CSV table of C-alpha atoms in Angstrom, one decimal:
chain,number,residue,atom,x,y,z
A,1,MET,CA,-11.6,15.0,-8.4
A,2,GLY,CA,-11.1,13.5,-11.8
A,3,VAL,CA,-8.4,10.3,-12.0
A,4,TYR,CA,-6.9,10.6,-15.8
A,5,PHE,CA,-4.4,8.3,-17.9
A,6,GLU,CA,-3.3,10.1,-20.0
A,7,LEU,CA,-2.1,14.1,-20.1
A,8,ASN,CA,-4.7,16.8,-20.4
A,9,GLU,CA,-4.2,20.7,-19.5
A,10,ASN,CA,-5.1,21.7,-16.1
A,11,LYS,CA,-2.9,25.1,-15.9
A,12,ASN,CA,-2.0,26.9,-12.4
A,13,THR,CA,-2.0,24.0,-9.8
A,14,VAL,CA,-0.1,22.8,-7.4
A,15,LEU,CA,1.7,19.7,-8.6
A,16,ALA,CA,2.8,16.9,-6.9
A,17,LEU,CA,4.8,14.3,-8.3
A,18,GLY,CA,6.1,10.3,-7.0
A,19,PHE,CA,5.1,6.9,-6.8
A,20,PHE,CA,3.3,6.8,-3.8
A,21,ASP,CA,3.7,3.3,-3.2
A,22,GLY,CA,1.6,2.7,0.4
A,23,VAL,CA,0.3,6.2,0.6
A,24,HIS,CA,2.5,6.2,4.0
A,25,PHE,CA,2.6,9.3,6.8
A,26,ALA,CA,5.3,10.7,5.0
A,27,HIS,CA,3.3,10.5,1.4
A,28,GLN,CA,0.3,12.2,3.4
A,29,THR,CA,2.4,14.9,5.0
A,30,LEU,CA,3.7,15.7,1.1
A,31,ILE,CA,0.0,15.4,-0.2
A,32,LYS,CA,-1.2,17.6,2.5
A,33,LYS,CA,1.4,20.3,2.1
A,34,THR,CA,-0.2,19.9,-1.6
A,35,VAL,CA,-3.7,20.7,-1.1
A,36,GLU,CA,-3.0,23.3,1.7
A,37,LEU,CA,-0.7,25.3,-1.0
A,38,ALA,CA,-3.6,25.2,-3.7
A,39,GLN,CA,-6.5,25.9,-1.1
A,40,LYS,CA,-4.5,28.6,0.1
A,41,ASN,CA,-4.0,30.2,-3.2
A,42,GLY,CA,-7.4,29.6,-4.7
A,43,ILE,CA,-5.6,27.0,-7.4
A,44,LYS,CA,-6.0,23.1,-8.4
A,45,SER,CA,-4.0,20.5,-6.5
A,46,ALA,CA,-2.9,18.2,-9.3
A,47,LEU,CA,-0.3,14.4,-8.2
A,48,ILE,CA,1.5,12.3,-11.2
A,49,THR,CA,2.0,9.0,-10.6
A,50,PHE,CA,2.7,6.1,-13.0
A,51,LEU,CA,0.6,2.7,-13.4
A,52,ASP,CA,3.7,0.8,-12.3
A,53,SER,CA,7.0,1.9,-10.4
A,54,PRO,CA,10.0,3.1,-12.0
A,55,PHE,CA,12.1,1.3,-10.5
A,56,TYR,CA,10.7,-1.8,-11.1
A,57,ILE,CA,10.3,-1.2,-15.2
A,58,LEU,CA,14.1,-0.2,-15.1
A,59,THR,CA,14.9,-3.4,-12.8
A,60,GLY,CA,12.9,-5.4,-14.7
A,61,LYS,CA,12.3,-7.2,-11.4
A,62,ASN,CA,8.9,-8.3,-10.4
A,63,PRO,CA,6.6,-5.9,-8.4
A,64,SER,CA,6.3,-6.2,-4.5
A,65,TYR,CA,4.0,-3.3,-3.7
A,66,ILE,CA,2.6,-2.5,-0.6
A,67,THR,CA,-0.6,-1.0,-2.1
A,68,LEU,CA,-2.4,-2.1,-5.6
A,69,LEU,CA,-3.3,0.9,-7.9
A,70,ASP,CA,-7.6,1.5,-7.0
A,71,ASP,CA,-6.8,1.4,-3.4
A,72,LYS,CA,-3.3,3.8,-3.7
A,73,ILE,CA,-5.8,6.2,-5.7
A,74,ASN,CA,-8.7,6.0,-3.1
A,75,LEU,CA,-6.0,7.1,-0.1
A,76,ILE,CA,-4.9,10.1,-2.4
A,77,GLN,CA,-8.1,10.9,-2.8
A,78,ASN,CA,-8.9,11.2,0.5
A,79,LEU,CA,-6.5,13.2,1.2
A,80,GLY,CA,-8.3,15.9,-0.5
A,81,VAL,CA,-6.1,16.1,-4.6
A,82,ASP,CA,-8.1,17.3,-7.2
A,83,ASP,CA,-7.1,15.7,-10.0
A,84,ILE,CA,-4.8,12.5,-10.4
A,85,TYR,CA,-2.7,11.5,-13.5
A,86,VAL,CA,-1.6,7.8,-13.7
A,87,LEU,CA,0.6,7.7,-16.4
A,88,ASP,CA,2.6,4.8,-18.1
A,89,PHE,CA,6.3,5.3,-17.2
A,90,ASN,CA,7.2,3.7,-20.5
A,91,LYS,CA,6.2,6.2,-22.2
A,92,TYR,CA,8.7,8.7,-20.3
A,93,LYS,CA,12.2,6.8,-19.3
A,94,LEU,CA,14.2,8.1,-22.1
A,95,MET,CA,13.0,11.7,-21.8
A,96,GLU,CA,15.9,14.1,-20.5
A,97,ALA,CA,15.2,15.5,-17.2
A,98,ASP,CA,14.7,19.1,-18.6
A,99,ASP,CA,12.4,17.5,-21.3
A,100,TYR,CA,10.1,16.7,-19.1
A,101,ILE,CA,10.1,19.7,-16.9
A,102,HIS,CA,9.5,21.4,-20.2
A,103,ASN,CA,7.4,19.4,-22.0
A,104,VAL,CA,5.2,17.8,-19.5
A,105,LEU,CA,5.1,19.3,-16.1
A,106,ILE,CA,5.4,23.0,-17.7
A,107,GLU,CA,3.7,22.7,-21.0
A,108,HIS,CA,0.5,20.5,-19.5
A,109,PHE,CA,0.0,22.6,-15.9
A,110,HIS,CA,1.8,25.2,-15.6
A,111,PRO,CA,2.4,25.3,-11.9
A,112,LYS,CA,2.5,27.1,-9.6
A,113,PHE,CA,3.7,25.2,-7.4
A,114,ILE,CA,5.8,21.7,-7.5
A,115,VAL,CA,6.0,19.5,-4.3
A,116,THR,CA,8.1,15.7,-3.9
A,117,GLY,CA,9.8,14.6,-1.3
A,118,PHE,CA,13.5,14.9,-0.7
A,119,ASN,CA,14.9,12.2,-3.0
A,120,HIS,CA,12.5,12.4,-5.7
A,121,ARG,CA,14.3,11.6,-8.9
A,122,PHE,CA,12.8,11.8,-13.0
A,123,GLY,CA,14.5,11.7,-16.4
A,124,ALA,CA,16.2,9.7,-18.3
A,125,ASN,CA,19.8,8.0,-15.7
A,126,LYS,CA,18.0,9.8,-13.2
A,127,LYS,CA,19.6,13.0,-13.4
A,128,GLY,CA,16.2,15.3,-12.4
A,129,ASP,CA,16.4,15.7,-8.7
A,130,SER,CA,15.2,18.5,-5.9
A,131,LYS,CA,18.4,20.5,-6.4
A,132,LEU,CA,17.4,20.4,-10.6
A,133,LEU,CA,13.6,21.5,-9.3
A,134,SER,CA,14.9,24.5,-7.2
A,135,SER,CA,17.6,26.3,-9.2
A,136,PHE,CA,15.0,25.5,-12.5
A,137,ASN,CA,14.7,29.3,-14.4
A,138,HIS,CA,11.0,29.1,-14.5
A,139,ASP,CA,7.7,30.6,-12.5
A,140,PHE,CA,6.9,28.0,-10.0
A,141,ASN,CA,7.7,27.7,-7.1
A,142,TYR,CA,9.8,24.5,-5.7
A,143,VAL,CA,8.7,22.8,-2.0
A,144,GLU,CA,10.9,19.5,-0.8
A,145,ILE,CA,9.7,17.3,1.7
A,146,ASN,CA,12.4,16.8,4.2
A,147,PRO,CA,12.9,13.3,5.6
A,148,ILE,CA,10.8,11.8,8.5
A,149,TYR,CA,11.7,9.8,10.7
A,150,LYS,CA,9.8,7.1,13.3
A,151,ASN,CA,11.2,5.5,16.0
A,152,ASP,CA,14.4,7.0,14.3
A,153,ILE,CA,14.1,5.4,11.5
A,154,LEU,CA,13.3,6.7,7.7
A,155,ILE,CA,9.4,6.3,6.8
A,156,SER,CA,9.9,5.0,3.3
A,157,SER,CA,8.2,2.3,1.2
A,158,THR,CA,11.7,0.7,1.2
A,159,ASN,CA,11.8,0.3,5.2
A,160,ILE,CA,7.7,-0.5,5.4
A,161,LYS,CA,8.1,-3.3,2.8
A,162,LYS,CA,11.0,-4.8,4.9
A,163,PHE,CA,9.1,-4.9,8.0
A,164,ILE,CA,5.8,-6.4,6.9
A,165,SER,CA,8.2,-9.3,5.3
A,166,ASP,CA,9.6,-9.8,8.5
A,167,GLY,CA,7.1,-9.8,10.6
A,168,GLU,CA,7.3,-6.4,12.5
A,169,ILE,CA,4.0,-5.7,11.6
A,170,GLU,CA,3.0,-2.8,14.1
A,171,LEU,CA,6.1,-1.1,13.0
A,172,ALA,CA,5.6,-1.1,9.9
A,173,ASN,CA,1.6,0.1,10.3
A,174,LYS,CA,3.2,3.3,12.0
A,175,MET,CA,5.0,3.8,9.7
A,176,LEU,CA,2.0,4.2,7.7
A,177,ASN,CA,0.1,5.6,10.1
A,178,ARG,CA,-2.9,3.0,9.2
A,179,ASN,CA,-3.3,-0.5,9.7
A,180,PHE,CA,-1.9,-2.9,6.5
A,181,SER,CA,-4.7,-4.3,4.5
A,182,ILE,CA,-5.0,-6.9,1.8
A,183,LYS,CA,-7.9,-7.2,-0.1
A,184,GLY,CA,-9.0,-10.0,-1.9
A,185,THR,CA,-12.1,-12.7,-3.2
A,186,VAL,CA,-12.7,-15.1,-1.4
A,187,ILE,CA,-12.3,-19.1,-2.8
A,188,LYS,CA,-13.7,-22.1,-1.8
A,189,GLY,CA,-10.6,-23.6,0.1
A,190,GLN,CA,-10.5,-27.5,2.1
A,191,GLU,CA,-12.3,-26.2,4.6
A,192,ILE,CA,-10.5,-28.5,6.9
A,193,ALA,CA,-10.5,-25.7,9.5
A,194,ARG,CA,-14.5,-26.3,9.7
A,195,THR,CA,-14.3,-29.4,11.0
A,196,LEU,CA,-11.3,-28.1,13.5
A,197,GLY,CA,-14.7,-25.4,14.7
A,198,TYR,CA,-13.5,-22.9,12.9
A,199,ARG,CA,-14.6,-21.5,9.3
A,200,THR,CA,-12.1,-19.8,7.8
A,201,ALA,CA,-12.1,-17.2,4.3
A,202,ASN,CA,-9.6,-18.3,2.3
A,203,ILE,CA,-7.9,-15.3,-0.3
A,204,ILE,CA,-5.1,-15.8,-2.8
A,205,LEU,CA,-2.9,-12.5,-2.5
A,206,ASP,CA,-2.2,-10.7,-5.8
A,207,ASN,CA,1.5,-11.5,-7.3
A,208,LYS,CA,1.8,-7.8,-7.4
A,209,LEU,CA,1.7,-7.2,-3.9
A,210,ILE,CA,4.2,-7.5,-0.3
A,211,LYS,CA,3.7,-10.9,1.1
A,212,PRO,CA,3.2,-10.5,5.3
A,213,LYS,CA,5.9,-13.2,6.8
A,214,TYR,CA,4.3,-16.6,7.3
A,215,GLY,CA,1.9,-16.5,10.7
A,216,VAL,CA,-0.4,-15.7,12.6
A,217,TYR,CA,-1.7,-12.3,13.1
A,218,PHE,CA,-4.7,-10.5,14.9
A,219,GLY,CA,-6.5,-8.2,12.7
A,220,TYR,CA,-9.9,-6.9,11.4
A,221,SER,CA,-11.6,-8.1,8.2
A,222,TYR,CA,-14.3,-5.6,7.0
A,223,TYR,CA,-17.3,-7.1,5.0
A,224,LYS,CA,-20.0,-4.5,3.6
A,225,ASN,CA,-18.9,-1.7,5.7
A,226,THR,CA,-19.0,-3.7,8.9
A,227,LYS,CA,-15.5,-4.6,10.8
A,228,TYR,CA,-15.3,-8.0,12.5
A,229,PRO,CA,-12.2,-8.9,14.9
A,230,SER,CA,-10.1,-11.5,13.1
A,231,LEU,CA,-7.3,-14.5,13.0
A,232,ILE,CA,-5.5,-13.7,9.9
A,233,ASN,CA,-3.0,-16.9,8.5
A,234,PHE,CA,-0.8,-16.4,5.8
A,235,GLY,CA,1.6,-18.8,4.9
A,236,ILE,CA,1.6,-22.4,2.7
A,237,ARG,CA,0.0,-24.1,5.4
A,238,PRO,CA,2.3,-27.2,5.5
A,239,SER,CA,0.1,-29.1,8.3
A,240,VAL,CA,-2.5,-29.9,6.0
A,241,ASP,CA,-2.3,-28.5,2.5
A,242,LYS,CA,0.1,-31.1,-0.2
A,243,ASN,CA,0.5,-28.4,-2.8
A,244,LEU,CA,1.5,-25.4,-0.2
A,245,VAL,CA,0.4,-22.8,-2.2
A,246,GLU,CA,0.5,-19.4,-0.3
A,247,THR,CA,-3.1,-18.5,1.0
A,248,LEU,CA,-4.4,-16.1,3.4
A,249,GLU,CA,-6.9,-17.9,5.7
A,250,VAL,CA,-9.0,-15.8,8.2
A,251,HIS,CA,-11.4,-16.6,10.5
A,252,LEU,CA,-14.1,-13.7,11.8
A,253,LEU,CA,-15.2,-13.8,14.9
A,254,ASN,CA,-19.3,-13.9,15.1
A,255,PHE,CA,-19.5,-14.5,11.5
A,256,ASN,CA,-20.7,-17.0,9.9
A,257,LYS,CA,-22.2,-16.2,6.5
A,258,ASN,CA,-20.8,-17.8,3.1
A,259,LEU,CA,-18.2,-15.7,1.6
A,260,TYR,CA,-17.6,-17.5,-1.6
A,261,GLY,CA,-16.5,-14.3,-3.8
A,262,GLU,CA,-17.7,-12.2,-2.2
A,263,GLU,CA,-14.6,-9.3,-1.6
A,264,LEU,CA,-12.8,-9.3,2.6
A,265,LYS,CA,-10.7,-6.2,3.0
A,266,VAL,CA,-8.3,-7.8,5.7
A,267,GLU,CA,-6.7,-5.1,8.0
A,268,PHE,CA,-3.2,-6.8,10.0
A,269,GLU,CA,-2.6,-5.3,13.1
A,270,THR,CA,0.3,-7.4,15.2
A,271,PHE,CA,2.5,-10.5,14.7
A,272,ARG,CA,1.2,-13.8,17.2
A,273,ARG,CA,3.3,-15.9,16.1
A,274,GLY,CA,5.3,-17.9,12.8
A,275,GLU,CA,4.0,-20.9,11.1
A,276,ILE,CA,4.5,-24.1,12.9
A,277,LYS,CA,4.3,-27.7,10.9
A,278,PHE,CA,2.9,-29.7,13.8
A,279,SER,CA,3.0,-33.4,13.6
A,280,ASN,CA,-0.9,-34.6,13.7
A,281,ILE,CA,-4.1,-32.5,13.8
A,282,GLU,CA,-5.0,-32.5,17.3
A,283,GLU,CA,-1.5,-30.5,17.9
A,284,LEU,CA,-2.9,-28.1,15.5
A,285,LYS,CA,-6.3,-27.8,17.1
A,286,ASN,CA,-4.8,-27.3,20.1
A,287,GLN,CA,-3.1,-24.6,18.9
A,288,ILE,CA,-5.9,-22.9,16.6
A,289,ASN,CA,-7.4,-22.9,20.2
A,290,SER,CA,-4.9,-21.4,21.9
A,291,ASP,CA,-4.3,-18.9,19.1
A,292,TYR,CA,-8.2,-17.8,19.3
A,293,LEU,CA,-8.4,-17.4,23.2
A,294,ALA,CA,-5.3,-14.6,22.5
A,295,LEU,CA,-7.6,-12.9,20.2
A,296,LEU,CA,-10.2,-12.7,22.9
A,297,ASP,CA,-7.7,-11.4,24.9
A,298,PHE,CA,-6.4,-8.8,22.6
A,299,ILE,CA,-9.6,-7.3,21.9
A,300,LYS,CA,-10.4,-6.7,25.7
A,301,GLU,CA,-7.0,-4.6,25.5
C-alpha cells in the first residue's frame, strides 16, 4: 500500500473520491465497493482525499474533524485500498470540473471505474457532481453509492459530528460502525483526582478535532495494545480548575502506571452524565464514586 502527497502516474485503477472524514459506515461501503471492483477486474484500487477539508478551506471556518489525518489514512488502509493520495485542495480549488476530470483523474489514473458518494462535488464553484461523471464522454464507468441511513437518519460526517457534540455518542458510534475515539499524549495534570482515590490521565485535545459534549462517559482506553475499561471526563472541570481549560481526563480501571508523555487512545462508548459544578470537594468525591460504581456495572453488562 502506498500513501502519496503528490500526483503520479497510476494507470488502470478503480478510483474512489471524497474527503472521508470519520471513515464512517457509508464511507466504508464506498471504499469496499472500490476494492471489490479492483479485485474483480484484476487492477489496483486508489483513493483521492485532501489534507484539509474543502469545506473549511472555502468557508474559512476553523476545522472540526472526526478523525485526524493519520487515523483517517490508517482506517482507509485497513479496508484494503492499494494507494491513497492526500492532496492539497488549495492547488485544485479554482480548477473547472471538466479540467479536473481530464487533467487529474484521467491524465494520472486512466481509471476504469470512478466511485463516489451520491453528494460528491468537485471543481470550481462545486459544479462537478455525479451527473457530470455519469455522462462524461470517456472510457470509464461511474459508480454512485446511494444514501445510507441508520434509524432513518442519513449517515454523514455532519450528522455524526452533531451527535458527538450533543452527547448522542451511541448513535454516532452506530453511524461510524465503531466507537468514536481520540488519541493524545498524556500530560501532567493537577493530580486532584489522585487525592480522591482515582488516578487519571490528562490529554489536551487537538484543536482540529470535534469536541464531545462536556460530561462523563464510559468507554475504553488502549495503551500498548491493551484495552482498559475507563471512566472518561471531558470538559473544563469547573469544580477544581480555575483556568477552565478543556481537558480529557481518563481513569483506567485496574491500571497504576505513570503515563506522562505516552500516547493513549480513548474510545467513547456511552454518555453517563453532563458536567456538574460541585459546591465542595466532598460532593465531587461522592459523584466520582457513584460514576465508578456505575462503570463497574456497565462493564458487567
